[in-house]
Amino acid sequence: MTDAITIQNPRNRGGSTGHVLAKRSVTFTEIRNLFVSGCRSPDSPPRRPLLHSLPIEAFREAILTLGASPLEMPRGQDDLQSYERLLRNGLKLFETWYDTSSGCLDIPLTAFYGSEDPLATVNHMLNWREFTEREFELIEVAGNHFFIKSQRQRLLQVINTHLGLLGEHRI
């Protein structure tokens, strides 16, 4: 099926997972473009200290500093602990992911980063260009690590433009 479009959450683990899946794809004809956002390039080391290993209070403060809203945090103690476990495990995967294996993608790659994002700075994102033999575009978006919330329309417009969907159904 060569016209299939798969759009996965390109954030953090989604960006790394998308890269690995595209790299292992036998044929790139089904992939029009790889979009990553807020996800450092595979060869960039994570920033220190590793957030997933912080003590509880420092971890909560770090998540809020990144731009998470206190309103999004669960109120009940059990729910809050489950939420934190989920975040820590996701961050652990993101922070420990490192891929130096050979092989470039033969698809266009678009990388978004937040202008105020300490987890995926321009320097972390810039080296994505080394992971494709095709077009590479690095796009700065105003905001912190959670810029996909405040800049949703802009991101959708860029994605739709790159996929040639502006005249078709929107995603």
PDB file of C-alpha atoms in Angstrom:
ATOM      1  CA  MET A   1       0.000   0.000   0.000  1.00  0.00           C
ATOM      2  CA  THR A   2       2.056   2.929  -1.227  1.00  0.00           C
ATOM      3  CA  ASP A   3      -0.409   5.710  -0.393  1.00  0.00           C
ATOM      4  CA  ALA A   4      -0.631   4.916   3.308  1.00  0.00           C
ATOM      5  CA  ILE A   5       0.105   7.749   5.669  1.00  0.00           C
ATOM      6  CA  THR A   6       1.041   6.888   9.203  1.00  0.00           C
ATOM      7  CA  ILE A   7       1.336   9.706  11.655  1.00  0.00           C
ATOM      8  CA  GLN A   8       2.601   8.798  15.067  1.00  0.00           C
ATOM      9  CA  ASN A   9       3.070  11.120  17.984  1.00  0.00           C
ATOM     10  CA  PRO A  10       6.454  12.571  17.015  1.00  0.00           C
ATOM     11  CA  ARG A  11       7.349  13.609  20.549  1.00  0.00           C
ATOM     12  CA  ASN A  12      10.181  12.073  22.533  1.00  0.00           C
ATOM     13  CA  ARG A  13       9.664   8.306  22.274  1.00  0.00           C
ATOM     14  CA  GLY A  14       7.469   8.744  19.211  1.00  0.00           C
ATOM     15  CA  GLY A  15      10.300  10.462  17.358  1.00  0.00           C
ATOM     16  CA  SER A  16      12.808   7.783  18.307  1.00  0.00           C
ATOM     17  CA  THR A  17      10.335   5.001  17.525  1.00  0.00           C
ATOM     18  CA  GLY A  18       9.487   6.581  14.170  1.00  0.00           C
ATOM     19  CA  HIS A  19      13.185   6.774  13.313  1.00  0.00           C
ATOM     20  CA  VAL A  20      13.794   3.121  14.206  1.00  0.00           C
ATOM     21  CA  LEU A  21      10.707   1.928  12.306  1.00  0.00           C
ATOM     22  CA  ALA A  22      11.594   3.969   9.222  1.00  0.00           C
ATOM     23  CA  LYS A  23      15.172   2.710   9.368  1.00  0.00           C
ATOM     24  CA  ARG A  24      14.058  -0.910   9.513  1.00  0.00           C
ATOM     25  CA  SER A  25      11.469  -0.518   6.782  1.00  0.00           C
ATOM     26  CA  VAL A  26      12.337  -2.647   3.771  1.00  0.00           C
ATOM     27  CA  THR A  27      10.988  -0.010   1.434  1.00  0.00           C
ATOM     28  CA  PHE A  28      10.507   3.681   2.025  1.00  0.00           C
ATOM     29  CA  THR A  29       7.765   4.034  -0.577  1.00  0.00           C
ATOM     30  CA  GLU A  30       5.122   4.024   2.155  1.00  0.00           C
ATOM     31  CA  ILE A  31       6.756   6.818   4.126  1.00  0.00           C
ATOM     32  CA  ARG A  32       6.408  10.332   2.741  1.00  0.00           C
ATOM     33  CA  ASN A  33       8.192  12.196   5.510  1.00  0.00           C
ATOM     34  CA  LEU A  34       9.463  11.527   9.027  1.00  0.00           C
ATOM     35  CA  PHE A  35       8.409  14.225  11.501  1.00  0.00           C
ATOM     36  CA  VAL A  36      10.127  14.469  14.869  1.00  0.00           C
ATOM     37  CA  SER A  37       9.600  17.054  17.578  1.00  0.00           C
ATOM     38  CA  GLY A  38      11.111  17.572  20.974  1.00  0.00           C
ATOM     39  CA  CYS A  39      13.288  14.505  20.368  1.00  0.00           C
ATOM     40  CA  ARG A  40      17.061  14.874  20.246  1.00  0.00           C
ATOM     41  CA  SER A  41      18.907  13.245  17.350  1.00  0.00           C
ATOM     42  CA  PRO A  42      19.897   9.588  17.843  1.00  0.00           C
ATOM     43  CA  ASP A  43      23.560  10.446  18.422  1.00  0.00           C
ATOM     44  CA  SER A  44      23.034  13.388  20.794  1.00  0.00           C
ATOM     45  CA  PRO A  45      23.564  12.631  24.464  1.00  0.00           C
ATOM     46  CA  PRO A  46      20.696  13.565  26.793  1.00  0.00           C
ATOM     47  CA  ARG A  47      20.992  16.585  29.020  1.00  0.00           C
ATOM     48  CA  ARG A  48      22.070  16.051  32.610  1.00  0.00           C
ATOM     49  CA  PRO A  49      20.848  15.386  35.188  1.00  0.00           C
ATOM     50  CA  LEU A  50      18.638  12.634  33.854  1.00  0.00           C
ATOM     51  CA  LEU A  51      15.117  13.646  34.827  1.00  0.00           C
ATOM     52  CA  HIS A  52      13.845  10.099  35.260  1.00  0.00           C
ATOM     53  CA  SER A  53      16.297   9.535  38.136  1.00  0.00           C
ATOM     54  CA  LEU A  54      15.462  12.670  40.161  1.00  0.00           C
ATOM     55  CA  PRO A  55      13.877  12.400  43.627  1.00  0.00           C
ATOM     56  CA  ILE A  56      10.103  12.951  43.734  1.00  0.00           C
ATOM     57  CA  GLU A  57       9.996  16.672  44.563  1.00  0.00           C
ATOM     58  CA  ALA A  58      12.813  17.562  42.150  1.00  0.00           C
ATOM     59  CA  PHE A  59      11.107  15.465  39.469  1.00  0.00           C
ATOM     60  CA  ARG A  60       7.772  17.262  39.937  1.00  0.00           C
ATOM     61  CA  GLU A  61       9.490  20.646  39.836  1.00  0.00           C
ATOM     62  CA  ALA A  62      11.414  19.694  36.673  1.00  0.00           C
ATOM     63  CA  ILE A  63       8.224  18.598  34.895  1.00  0.00           C
ATOM     64  CA  LEU A  64       6.551  21.909  35.746  1.00  0.00           C
ATOM     65  CA  THR A  65       9.674  23.816  34.660  1.00  0.00           C
ATOM     66  CA  LEU A  66       9.493  22.102  31.263  1.00  0.00           C
ATOM     67  CA  GLY A  67       6.039  23.604  30.820  1.00  0.00           C
ATOM     68  CA  ALA A  68       3.612  21.010  32.101  1.00  0.00           C
ATOM     69  CA  SER A  69       0.546  22.628  33.598  1.00  0.00           C
ATOM     70  CA  PRO A  70      -0.224  21.970  37.269  1.00  0.00           C
ATOM     71  CA  LEU A  71      -3.834  21.548  36.123  1.00  0.00           C
ATOM     72  CA  GLU A  72      -2.786  18.499  34.083  1.00  0.00           C
ATOM     73  CA  MET A  73      -1.302  16.785  37.114  1.00  0.00           C
ATOM     74  CA  PRO A  74      -3.692  14.349  38.813  1.00  0.00           C
ATOM     75  CA  ARG A  75      -4.943  15.455  42.233  1.00  0.00           C
ATOM     76  CA  GLY A  76      -5.344  12.098  43.989  1.00  0.00           C
ATOM     77  CA  GLN A  77      -2.208  10.547  45.499  1.00  0.00           C
ATOM     78  CA  ASP A  78      -2.649   7.178  43.723  1.00  0.00           C
ATOM     79  CA  ASP A  79      -3.337   8.852  40.381  1.00  0.00           C
ATOM     80  CA  LEU A  80      -0.383  11.193  40.851  1.00  0.00           C
ATOM     81  CA  GLN A  81       1.952   8.280  41.611  1.00  0.00           C
ATOM     82  CA  SER A  82       0.734   6.379  38.535  1.00  0.00           C
ATOM     83  CA  TYR A  83       1.154   9.500  36.394  1.00  0.00           C
ATOM     84  CA  GLU A  84       4.683  10.045  37.697  1.00  0.00           C
ATOM     85  CA  ARG A  85       5.605   6.400  37.088  1.00  0.00           C
ATOM     86  CA  LEU A  86       4.362   6.709  33.514  1.00  0.00           C
ATOM     87  CA  LEU A  87       6.337   9.934  32.974  1.00  0.00           C
ATOM     88  CA  ARG A  88       9.493   8.522  34.556  1.00  0.00           C
ATOM     89  CA  ASN A  89       9.390   5.366  32.448  1.00  0.00           C
ATOM     90  CA  GLY A  90       8.783   7.377  29.283  1.00  0.00           C
ATOM     91  CA  LEU A  91      11.607   9.746  30.155  1.00  0.00           C
ATOM     92  CA  LYS A  92      13.905   6.826  30.927  1.00  0.00           C
ATOM     93  CA  LEU A  93      13.339   5.419  27.441  1.00  0.00           C
ATOM     94  CA  PHE A  94      13.837   8.862  25.914  1.00  0.00           C
ATOM     95  CA  GLU A  95      16.906   9.754  27.974  1.00  0.00           C
ATOM     96  CA  THR A  96      18.701   6.426  27.506  1.00  0.00           C
ATOM     97  CA  TRP A  97      17.966   6.033  23.769  1.00  0.00           C
ATOM     98  CA  TYR A  98      21.123   6.327  21.724  1.00  0.00           C
ATOM     99  CA  ASP A  99      21.628   5.012  18.199  1.00  0.00           C
ATOM    100  CA  THR A 100      24.939   5.206  16.403  1.00  0.00           C
ATOM    101  CA  SER A 101      24.300   2.336  14.017  1.00  0.00           C
ATOM    102  CA  SER A 102      24.953   3.064  10.390  1.00  0.00           C
ATOM    103  CA  GLY A 103      22.369   3.687   7.765  1.00  0.00           C
ATOM    104  CA  CYS A 104      20.637   6.844   6.689  1.00  0.00           C
ATOM    105  CA  LEU A 105      16.988   7.149   5.833  1.00  0.00           C
ATOM    106  CA  ASP A 106      16.017   7.738   2.230  1.00  0.00           C
ATOM    107  CA  ILE A 107      13.037   9.909   3.136  1.00  0.00           C
ATOM    108  CA  PRO A 108      12.609  13.607   3.908  1.00  0.00           C
ATOM    109  CA  LEU A 109      12.923  14.465   7.584  1.00  0.00           C
ATOM    110  CA  THR A 110      11.344  17.435   9.350  1.00  0.00           C
ATOM    111  CA  ALA A 111      12.395  18.261  12.914  1.00  0.00           C
ATOM    112  CA  PHE A 112      10.502  20.697  15.159  1.00  0.00           C
ATOM    113  CA  TYR A 113      11.909  22.125  18.372  1.00  0.00           C
ATOM    114  CA  GLY A 114      10.625  24.592  20.936  1.00  0.00           C
ATOM    115  CA  SER A 115      12.555  27.842  21.251  1.00  0.00           C
ATOM    116  CA  GLU A 116      12.493  27.475  25.060  1.00  0.00           C
ATOM    117  CA  ASP A 117      12.855  23.668  25.297  1.00  0.00           C
ATOM    118  CA  PRO A 118      15.788  22.603  27.509  1.00  0.00           C
ATOM    119  CA  LEU A 119      15.339  18.889  26.674  1.00  0.00           C
ATOM    120  CA  ALA A 120      15.640  19.180  22.905  1.00  0.00           C
ATOM    121  CA  THR A 121      17.578  22.323  22.065  1.00  0.00           C
ATOM    122  CA  VAL A 122      18.518  23.448  18.569  1.00  0.00           C
ATOM    123  CA  ASN A 123      21.882  21.717  19.073  1.00  0.00           C
ATOM    124  CA  HIS A 124      20.154  18.441  19.976  1.00  0.00           C
ATOM    125  CA  MET A 125      17.877  18.693  16.947  1.00  0.00           C
ATOM    126  CA  LEU A 126      20.319  19.951  14.325  1.00  0.00           C
ATOM    127  CA  ASN A 127      22.123  16.662  13.876  1.00  0.00           C
ATOM    128  CA  TRP A 128      18.961  14.928  12.634  1.00  0.00           C
ATOM    129  CA  ARG A 129      20.198  16.109   9.213  1.00  0.00           C
ATOM    130  CA  GLU A 130      22.865  13.378   9.400  1.00  0.00           C
ATOM    131  CA  PHE A 131      20.159  10.703   9.498  1.00  0.00           C
ATOM    132  CA  THR A 132      18.623  11.267   6.087  1.00  0.00           C
ATOM    133  CA  GLU A 133      19.968  11.311   2.558  1.00  0.00           C
ATOM    134  CA  ARG A 134      17.029  13.434   1.456  1.00  0.00           C
ATOM    135  CA  GLU A 135      15.695  16.855   2.367  1.00  0.00           C
ATOM    136  CA  PHE A 136      16.050  17.990   5.951  1.00  0.00           C
ATOM    137  CA  GLU A 137      14.199  20.877   7.529  1.00  0.00           C
ATOM    138  CA  LEU A 138      14.670  22.173  11.061  1.00  0.00           C
ATOM    139  CA  ILE A 139      11.797  24.333  12.283  1.00  0.00           C
ATOM    140  CA  GLU A 140      11.877  26.435  15.441  1.00  0.00           C
ATOM    141  CA  VAL A 141       8.500  26.858  17.097  1.00  0.00           C
ATOM    142  CA  ALA A 142       7.795  29.361  19.860  1.00  0.00           C
ATOM    143  CA  GLY A 143       7.356  27.629  23.181  1.00  0.00           C
ATOM    144  CA  ASN A 144       8.728  25.153  25.683  1.00  0.00           C
ATOM    145  CA  HIS A 145       8.862  21.354  25.528  1.00  0.00           C
ATOM    146  CA  PHE A 146       5.065  21.239  25.259  1.00  0.00           C
ATOM    147  CA  PHE A 147       4.824  23.599  22.273  1.00  0.00           C
ATOM    148  CA  ILE A 148       2.677  21.084  20.399  1.00  0.00           C
ATOM    149  CA  LYS A 149      -0.248  22.223  22.552  1.00  0.00           C
ATOM    150  CA  SER A 150       0.072  25.948  21.908  1.00  0.00           C
ATOM    151  CA  GLN A 151       1.292  25.652  18.299  1.00  0.00           C
ATOM    152  CA  ARG A 152      -1.011  22.864  17.104  1.00  0.00           C
ATOM    153  CA  GLN A 153      -2.414  24.737  14.085  1.00  0.00           C
ATOM    154  CA  ARG A 154       1.024  25.790  12.860  1.00  0.00           C
ATOM    155  CA  LEU A 155       2.334  22.226  13.160  1.00  0.00           C
ATOM    156  CA  LEU A 156      -0.671  20.812  11.318  1.00  0.00           C
ATOM    157  CA  GLN A 157      -0.227  23.353   8.545  1.00  0.00           C
ATOM    158  CA  VAL A 158       3.447  22.398   8.105  1.00  0.00           C
ATOM    159  CA  ILE A 159       2.656  18.673   8.196  1.00  0.00           C
ATOM    160  CA  ASN A 160      -0.236  19.047   5.754  1.00  0.00           C
ATOM    161  CA  THR A 161       1.954  21.104   3.416  1.00  0.00           C
ATOM    162  CA  HIS A 162       4.766  18.552   3.504  1.00  0.00           C
ATOM    163  CA  LEU A 163       2.382  15.684   2.867  1.00  0.00           C
ATOM    164  CA  GLY A 164       0.535  17.547   0.124  1.00  0.00           C
ATOM    165  CA  LEU A 165      -2.748  17.382   2.003  1.00  0.00           C
ATOM    166  CA  LEU A 166      -3.831  21.011   2.046  1.00  0.00           C
ATOM    167  CA  GLY A 167      -6.535  20.382  -0.546  1.00  0.00           C
ATOM    168  CA  GLU A 168      -7.570  17.053   0.989  1.00  0.00           C
ATOM    169  CA  HIS A 169      -9.030  15.979   4.317  1.00  0.00           C
ATOM    170  CA  ARG A 170      -7.163  17.371   7.269  1.00  0.00           C
ATOM    171  CA  ILE A 171      -5.526  15.195   9.872  1.00  0.00           C
TER     172      ILE A 171
END
